[in-house]
Tab-separated table of C-alpha atoms in Angstrom:
chain	number	residue	atom	x	y	z
W	1	MET	CA	-12.167	18.522	-14.835
W	2	ALA	CA	-11.607	21.546	-12.274
W	3	TRP	CA	-15.504	21.374	-10.922
W	4	LEU	CA	-15.266	17.433	-9.991
W	5	GLU	CA	-12.142	18.011	-8.394
W	6	ARG	CA	-13.927	20.255	-5.622
W	7	ARG	CA	-16.740	18.139	-5.340
W	8	GLN	CA	-15.377	14.927	-5.952
W	9	VAL	CA	-15.681	13.620	-2.456
W	10	ALA	CA	-19.882	14.601	-2.329
W	11	LEU	CA	-19.646	12.479	-5.533
W	12	TYR	CA	-18.078	8.906	-3.984
W	13	LEU	CA	-19.705	8.899	-0.651
W	14	THR	CA	-23.065	10.044	-3.132
W	15	THR	CA	-21.915	7.353	-5.692
W	16	ILE	CA	-21.811	4.505	-2.812
W	17	ALA	CA	-25.296	5.173	-1.975
W	18	VAL	CA	-26.828	5.316	-5.474
W	19	ALA	CA	-24.801	2.088	-5.569
W	20	ALA	CA	-25.869	0.486	-2.973
W	21	VAL	CA	-29.669	1.248	-3.220
W	22	VAL	CA	-29.152	-0.490	-6.940
W	23	GLY	CA	-27.369	-3.264	-5.950
W	24	THR	CA	-30.556	-4.237	-2.956
W	25	LEU	CA	-33.365	-3.278	-5.838
W	26	LEU	CA	-32.801	-5.051	-8.809
W	27	PRO	CA	-31.288	-8.824	-8.483
W	28	GLY	CA	-29.186	-8.980	-11.766
W	29	ALA	CA	-26.835	-6.269	-10.340
W	30	GLY	CA	-24.658	-8.779	-8.915
W	31	HIS	CA	-23.256	-9.234	-12.467
W	32	LEU	CA	-21.152	-5.911	-12.392
W	33	ASP	CA	-18.652	-7.550	-10.795
W	34	ALA	CA	-17.788	-8.431	-14.583
W	35	ALA	CA	-17.111	-4.721	-14.923
W	36	ILE	CA	-14.153	-4.657	-12.309
W	37	GLU	CA	-11.829	-5.312	-13.386
W	38	PRO	CA	-11.598	-3.630	-16.423
W	39	VAL	CA	-12.640	-0.438	-15.026
W	40	LEU	CA	-10.365	-0.097	-12.036
W	41	ALA	CA	-7.923	-1.496	-15.368
W	42	VAL	CA	-8.185	2.009	-17.493
W	43	LEU	CA	-8.818	3.844	-13.879
W	44	LEU	CA	-5.320	3.244	-13.338
W	45	LEU	CA	-4.633	3.753	-16.841
W	46	ALA	CA	-5.605	7.244	-16.181
W	47	THR	CA	-3.475	6.993	-12.501
W	48	PHE	CA	-0.340	6.119	-14.707
W	49	LEU	CA	-0.999	8.114	-17.113
W	50	GLY	CA	-0.616	11.876	-13.988
W	51	VAL	CA	2.908	9.531	-13.023
W	52	PRO	CA	5.973	10.943	-14.770
W	53	PHE	CA	7.710	7.559	-15.591
W	54	VAL	CA	11.465	9.004	-15.754
W	55	GLY	CA	10.855	9.715	-11.850
W	56	ILE	CA	10.549	5.524	-10.264
W	57	GLY	CA	14.208	4.043	-11.143
W	58	ARG	CA	14.887	7.654	-8.414
W	59	SER	CA	11.657	6.716	-6.287
W	60	LEU	CA	13.159	3.122	-6.368
W	61	ARG	CA	16.160	4.551	-4.630
W	62	ASP	CA	14.594	6.405	-2.043
W	63	GLY	CA	15.331	3.782	0.741
W	64	ARG	CA	13.837	5.086	3.479
W	65	PHE	CA	10.518	5.731	1.858
W	66	LEU	CA	10.928	1.623	1.279
W	67	VAL	CA	11.673	0.288	3.888
W	68	ALA	CA	8.692	2.396	6.236
W	69	VAL	CA	6.741	0.709	3.788
W	70	GLY	CA	7.866	-2.265	4.530
W	71	VAL	CA	7.936	-1.950	7.484
W	72	LEU	CA	4.603	-0.448	8.541
W	73	GLY	CA	3.064	-3.792	5.916
W	74	PHE	CA	4.950	-6.742	6.791
W	75	VAL	CA	5.862	-5.864	10.166
W	76	VAL	CA	3.253	-3.806	11.951
W	77	VAL	CA	0.056	-4.667	10.245
W	78	PRO	CA	0.561	-8.087	10.392
W	79	VAL	CA	0.818	-7.663	14.057
W	80	VAL	CA	-2.274	-5.184	14.354
W	81	ALA	CA	-3.852	-7.945	12.268
W	82	PHE	CA	-3.060	-10.577	14.794
W	83	LEU	CA	-4.772	-8.429	17.868
W	84	LEU	CA	-8.143	-8.072	15.856
W	85	SER	CA	-8.739	-10.987	14.526
W	86	ARG	CA	-9.216	-12.229	18.256
W	87	VAL	CA	-11.941	-10.504	18.018
W	88	VAL	CA	-13.423	-13.447	15.826
W	89	ALA	CA	-10.341	-16.013	16.862
W	90	ASP	CA	-13.467	-18.842	18.372
W	91	GLN	CA	-15.272	-18.892	14.612
W	92	PRO	CA	-13.121	-20.366	11.433
W	93	ALA	CA	-14.676	-18.971	8.600
W	94	LEU	CA	-14.789	-15.493	9.262
W	95	LEU	CA	-10.716	-15.405	10.488
W	96	VAL	CA	-10.339	-16.937	7.594
W	97	GLY	CA	-11.768	-14.594	5.868
W	98	VAL	CA	-10.420	-11.324	8.430
W	99	LEU	CA	-7.018	-12.480	7.844
W	100	LEU	CA	-6.576	-13.026	4.319
W	101	VAL	CA	-7.447	-9.312	3.609
W	102	LEU	CA	-5.860	-7.628	6.539
W	103	LEU	CA	-2.829	-8.472	5.854
W	104	ALA	CA	-2.513	-8.603	1.803
W	105	PRO	CA	-1.355	-4.365	0.990
W	106	CYS	CA	-3.721	-2.353	-1.515
W	107	ILE	CA	-1.016	-2.385	-4.827
W	108	ASP	CA	-3.680	-0.894	-7.689
W	109	TYR	CA	-6.223	1.672	-6.365
W	110	VAL	CA	-4.401	2.540	-3.711
W	111	VAL	CA	-1.632	4.716	-5.777
W	112	VAL	CA	-5.318	6.032	-6.800
W	113	PHE	CA	-5.979	8.192	-3.840
W	114	ALA	CA	-3.109	8.264	-2.525
W	115	GLY	CA	-2.239	10.573	-5.047
W	116	LEU	CA	-6.273	12.477	-4.626
W	117	ALA	CA	-5.213	13.059	-1.108
W	118	GLY	CA	-1.403	14.648	-2.334
W	119	GLY	CA	0.544	11.349	-1.803
W	120	ALA	CA	3.566	10.426	-3.323
W	121	ALA	CA	1.807	8.320	-6.070
W	122	ASP	CA	5.638	7.836	-8.266
W	123	ARG	CA	6.669	6.524	-4.868
W	124	LEU	CA	3.788	3.754	-4.555
W	125	LEU	CA	4.388	2.756	-8.157
W	126	ALA	CA	7.716	1.837	-8.169
W	127	VAL	CA	7.239	-0.148	-5.180
W	128	ALA	CA	4.068	-2.505	-6.327
W	129	PRO	CA	6.486	-4.814	-7.903
W	130	LEU	CA	7.889	-5.678	-4.411
W	131	THR	CA	4.719	-5.477	-1.914
W	132	MET	CA	2.781	-7.875	-4.706
W	133	LEU	CA	6.079	-10.199	-4.680
W	134	ALA	CA	6.563	-9.571	-0.751
W	135	GLN	CA	2.569	-10.351	-0.120
W	136	VAL	CA	2.953	-13.131	-2.569
W	137	LEU	CA	6.461	-15.028	-0.437
W	138	LEU	CA	5.081	-14.040	3.048
W	139	LEU	CA	1.129	-14.335	2.863
W	140	PRO	CA	1.105	-17.804	3.817
W	141	LEU	CA	3.131	-18.177	6.648
W	142	PHE	CA	1.415	-14.849	8.015
W	143	LEU	CA	-1.713	-17.256	7.716
W	144	LEU	CA	-0.141	-20.654	8.930
W	145	LEU	CA	1.451	-18.276	12.231
W	146	SER	CA	-2.294	-16.873	12.469
W	147	ALA	CA	-5.166	-18.523	11.931
W	148	GLY	CA	-2.868	-22.406	11.645
W	149	PRO	CA	-2.290	-24.691	8.581
W	150	GLU	CA	-5.005	-25.472	7.386
W	151	ALA	CA	-5.661	-21.453	5.990
W	152	LEU	CA	-2.634	-21.775	4.454
W	153	ALA	CA	-3.939	-24.799	2.223
W	154	ALA	CA	-6.363	-21.849	0.747
W	155	VAL	CA	-4.104	-19.330	-0.799
W	156	ARG	CA	-2.817	-19.634	-4.323
W	157	VAL	CA	-0.381	-17.340	-6.351
W	158	GLU	CA	-2.124	-17.210	-9.298
W	159	PRO	CA	-4.970	-15.135	-8.632
W	160	PHE	CA	-1.631	-12.492	-7.327
W	161	VAL	CA	0.217	-13.219	-10.868
W	162	ARG	CA	-2.746	-12.306	-12.794
W	163	ALA	CA	-3.949	-9.684	-10.759
W	164	PHE	CA	-0.502	-7.744	-11.544
W	165	LEU	CA	-0.050	-8.697	-14.427
W	166	VAL	CA	-3.878	-7.079	-15.574
W	167	LEU	CA	-4.086	-4.219	-13.564
W	168	ILE	CA	-0.598	-2.673	-12.457
W	169	ALA	CA	1.850	-4.285	-15.700
W	170	ALA	CA	-0.825	-4.323	-18.632
W	171	PRO	CA	-1.599	-0.476	-17.109
W	172	MET	CA	2.046	1.162	-16.899
W	173	VAL	CA	3.425	-0.131	-20.327
W	174	ALA	CA	0.086	1.121	-22.061
W	175	ALA	CA	0.982	4.793	-19.578
W	176	ALA	CA	4.295	4.790	-21.090
W	177	LEU	CA	3.407	4.096	-25.140
W	178	VAL	CA	1.552	6.999	-24.534
W	179	GLN	CA	4.140	8.979	-23.102
W	180	TRP	CA	6.306	8.602	-25.317
W	181	TRP	CA	3.457	8.741	-28.207
W	182	ALA	CA	3.252	12.398	-26.314
W	183	ARG	CA	6.333	13.509	-26.064
W	184	HIS	CA	6.495	13.140	-30.722
W	185	ARG	CA	2.203	14.040	-31.661
W	186	ARG	CA	0.457	16.379	-30.710
W	187	ALA	CA	-2.405	13.538	-29.913
W	188	GLY	CA	-0.821	11.906	-27.071
W	189	VAL	CA	-1.135	14.771	-25.342
W	190	LEU	CA	-4.627	14.975	-25.887
W	191	VAL	CA	-4.716	11.710	-24.669
W	192	GLU	CA	-2.870	13.513	-21.170
W	193	ARG	CA	-5.949	15.512	-20.856
W	194	ALA	CA	-7.766	13.168	-21.820
W	195	ALA	CA	-7.384	10.697	-19.494
W	196	ALA	CA	-6.410	13.615	-16.636
W	197	GLY	CA	-9.939	14.228	-16.921
W	198	ALA	CA	-11.769	10.914	-16.895
W	199	MET	CA	-9.252	10.270	-13.440
W	200	VAL	CA	-13.084	11.097	-11.756
W	201	PRO	CA	-15.302	10.015	-12.907
W	202	LEU	CA	-13.567	6.834	-13.533
W	203	LEU	CA	-13.542	6.379	-9.688
W	204	MET	CA	-16.348	6.676	-9.401
W	205	ALA	CA	-17.356	4.186	-12.177
W	206	THR	CA	-14.859	1.569	-9.884
W	207	LEU	CA	-17.012	2.928	-6.825
W	208	PHE	CA	-20.276	2.255	-8.398
W	209	ALA	CA	-19.419	-1.491	-10.255
W	210	VAL	CA	-17.595	-2.187	-6.608
W	211	VAL	CA	-20.852	-1.562	-4.200
W	212	ALA	CA	-24.006	-2.161	-6.215
W	213	SER	CA	-22.161	-5.958	-7.486
W	214	GLN	CA	-21.180	-6.651	-4.054
W	215	VAL	CA	-24.154	-4.835	-1.376
W	216	ARG	CA	-26.943	-7.427	-2.214
W	217	THR	CA	-23.927	-9.985	-0.563
W	218	VAL	CA	-22.811	-8.435	2.092
W	219	GLY	CA	-27.053	-7.329	2.700
W	220	GLY	CA	-27.651	-11.090	3.382
W	221	SER	CA	-25.531	-12.346	5.945
W	222	VAL	CA	-26.209	-8.716	8.249
W	223	PRO	CA	-25.950	-9.892	11.004
W	224	GLY	CA	-23.242	-11.904	11.257
W	225	LEU	CA	-21.213	-9.214	9.880
W	226	LEU	CA	-21.501	-6.564	11.755
W	227	THR	CA	-18.804	-7.892	14.366
W	228	VAL	CA	-16.160	-8.151	11.391
W	229	ALA	CA	-16.889	-4.265	10.454
W	230	ALA	CA	-16.436	-3.772	13.491
W	231	VAL	CA	-13.257	-5.111	12.943
W	232	PHE	CA	-12.357	-3.293	9.933
W	233	VAL	CA	-13.471	-0.517	10.924
W	234	ALA	CA	-11.510	-0.307	13.465
W	235	PHE	CA	-8.514	-1.710	11.255
W	236	VAL	CA	-8.394	1.819	9.852
W	237	VAL	CA	-8.635	3.824	13.217
W	238	VAL	CA	-5.520	2.520	14.229
W	239	MET	CA	-3.550	2.526	11.463
W	240	VAL	CA	-3.491	5.590	10.085
W	241	PRO	CA	-2.019	7.430	13.278
W	242	LEU	CA	0.794	4.504	12.830
W	243	GLY	CA	1.028	5.156	9.595
W	244	ILE	CA	1.821	8.690	10.402
W	245	ALA	CA	4.203	8.094	13.340
W	246	ALA	CA	6.173	5.377	10.324
W	247	GLY	CA	6.678	8.333	7.976
W	248	ARG	CA	7.814	10.960	11.589
W	249	LEU	CA	9.742	8.252	12.395
W	250	ALA	CA	11.636	8.179	8.740
W	251	ARG	CA	11.699	11.446	8.329
W	252	LEU	CA	9.854	11.185	4.953
W	253	ASP	CA	8.709	14.472	3.166
W	254	VAL	CA	5.190	15.088	3.331
W	255	PRO	CA	3.559	13.344	0.163
W	256	GLY	CA	5.538	10.710	1.173
W	257	THR	CA	3.487	10.473	4.434
W	258	ARG	CA	0.207	11.269	2.650
W	259	ALA	CA	1.191	7.498	0.797
W	260	LEU	CA	2.768	5.534	3.957
W	261	VAL	CA	-1.058	6.129	5.348
W	262	PHE	CA	-2.859	4.999	2.177
W	263	SER	CA	-0.487	2.019	1.930
W	264	GLY	CA	-1.083	1.049	5.708
W	265	VAL	CA	-4.820	1.169	5.270
W	266	THR	CA	-6.326	0.097	2.163
W	267	ARG	CA	-5.313	-3.868	1.885
W	268	ASN	CA	-6.003	-6.253	-1.438
W	269	SER	CA	-9.689	-6.782	-1.408
W	270	LEU	CA	-10.129	-7.330	-5.014
W	271	VAL	CA	-7.431	-9.436	-5.438
W	272	VAL	CA	-7.904	-12.084	-2.366
W	273	LEU	CA	-11.608	-11.944	-3.248
W	274	PRO	CA	-11.196	-15.289	-6.332
W	275	ILE	CA	-8.511	-16.525	-3.544
W	276	ALA	CA	-11.944	-16.586	-0.785
W	277	LEU	CA	-14.104	-17.836	-3.698
W	278	ALA	CA	-12.040	-20.592	-3.890
W	279	LEU	CA	-11.697	-21.378	0.382
W	280	PRO	CA	-14.040	-25.104	0.889
W	281	PRO	CA	-16.951	-25.300	2.213
W	282	PRO	CA	-16.553	-25.362	5.951
W	283	LEU	CA	-15.104	-21.568	4.905
W	284	SER	CA	-17.340	-20.476	2.508
W	285	SER	CA	-18.502	-17.302	4.571
W	286	ALA	CA	-14.788	-15.127	4.488
W	287	PRO	CA	-15.325	-14.064	0.582
W	288	VAL	CA	-18.875	-12.162	2.483
W	289	VAL	CA	-16.087	-11.145	4.227
W	290	VAL	CA	-13.862	-9.933	2.368
W	291	VAL	CA	-16.555	-8.270	0.642
W	292	THR	CA	-17.529	-6.559	3.818
W	293	GLN	CA	-13.550	-4.980	4.210
W	294	THR	CA	-13.617	-3.657	0.443
W	295	LEU	CA	-17.324	-1.777	1.760
W	296	VAL	CA	-16.024	-0.249	4.811
W	297	GLU	CA	-12.505	0.903	3.336
W	298	LEU	CA	-14.053	2.325	0.519
W	299	VAL	CA	-16.486	4.725	2.646
W	300	ALA	CA	-12.989	5.548	4.216
W	301	VAL	CA	-10.536	6.065	1.398
W	302	VAL	CA	-13.082	8.259	0.217
W	303	VAL	CA	-12.882	9.932	3.854
W	304	LEU	CA	-9.386	9.449	4.565
W	305	VAL	CA	-9.195	11.967	0.371
W	306	ARG	CA	-10.604	14.083	2.457
W	307	LEU	CA	-8.703	14.002	6.389
W	308	VAL	CA	-5.442	12.974	5.501
W	309	PRO	CA	-4.229	15.973	3.745
W	310	ARG	CA	-5.721	17.525	6.979
W	311	PHE	CA	-3.445	15.547	9.596
W	312	VAL	CA	-0.230	15.536	7.450
W	313	PRO	CA	-0.462	19.373	5.553
W	314	ASP	CA	1.678	21.156	3.271
W	315	ARG	CA	4.849	22.424	5.796
W	316	GLY	CA	3.834	25.919	4.390
W	317	THR	CA	0.108	25.559	5.732
W	318	ALA	CA	1.422	24.495	8.943
W	319	ALA	CA	2.680	27.421	9.532
W	320	THR	CA	0.317	29.506	8.947
């Protein structure tokens, strides 16, 4: 496990490269999209097993973190998304795709990546239900203000609710049960240790399934997607310093600030993709835009796992 952890960033980048080759060369690789949700659910189960559930109530009482996440995700991000989306404002399908994905903060694997970077995964887990509820309520309004009435009709609540139940609630309940089991039986302790050792392979499997299943779709529309890819890269570049600044303004500790950075950068692409797929024919390019954001973000967050601890160093490290 120590060997995997030391080499995890290189392993993730290699996985993305291999998956891109497999997805491009094998026509049937697109069927791997059916594996994304189960693999991600297992990954989150392993993640939640590493979060002490006795601390979740305390995390919910962390008013500074709650306010910082809310302001960054639902005040700052909409402004940044609106400004960046002006690049494609004359192309409705690209505009809706960009706004749809950028306006929805991540509630699942943000916990994984933030934890890998030494961020407060327990606090992100605690606010995940509130983040999901807020985006369900606010996303239609943000789309209406940013893209116009045609975007509002495309938003459905069902994919958000289903993602919460499958990717958050079910793994969370299962992890709580395993932790209870571990407090009473040694077998439960062994399961917890096995889950901790499986974190890196599970994240590699998730990256492989997403990239291999979607890269052909993206590859077929490369010329028209270069602009939106640049928008998504710019979003990451802008949100990292904004997240750090927000953490400092809120006087968060180091784990809280790191978690806030990942909360601002990561988007709910795997949740909004079903919404994009349900859009009417005039907006049929929107799903490819969402997939493009997924690929850009996966590379970005893997790199940020290494960079964010340098941007937000431990107090002891910063003092030496």
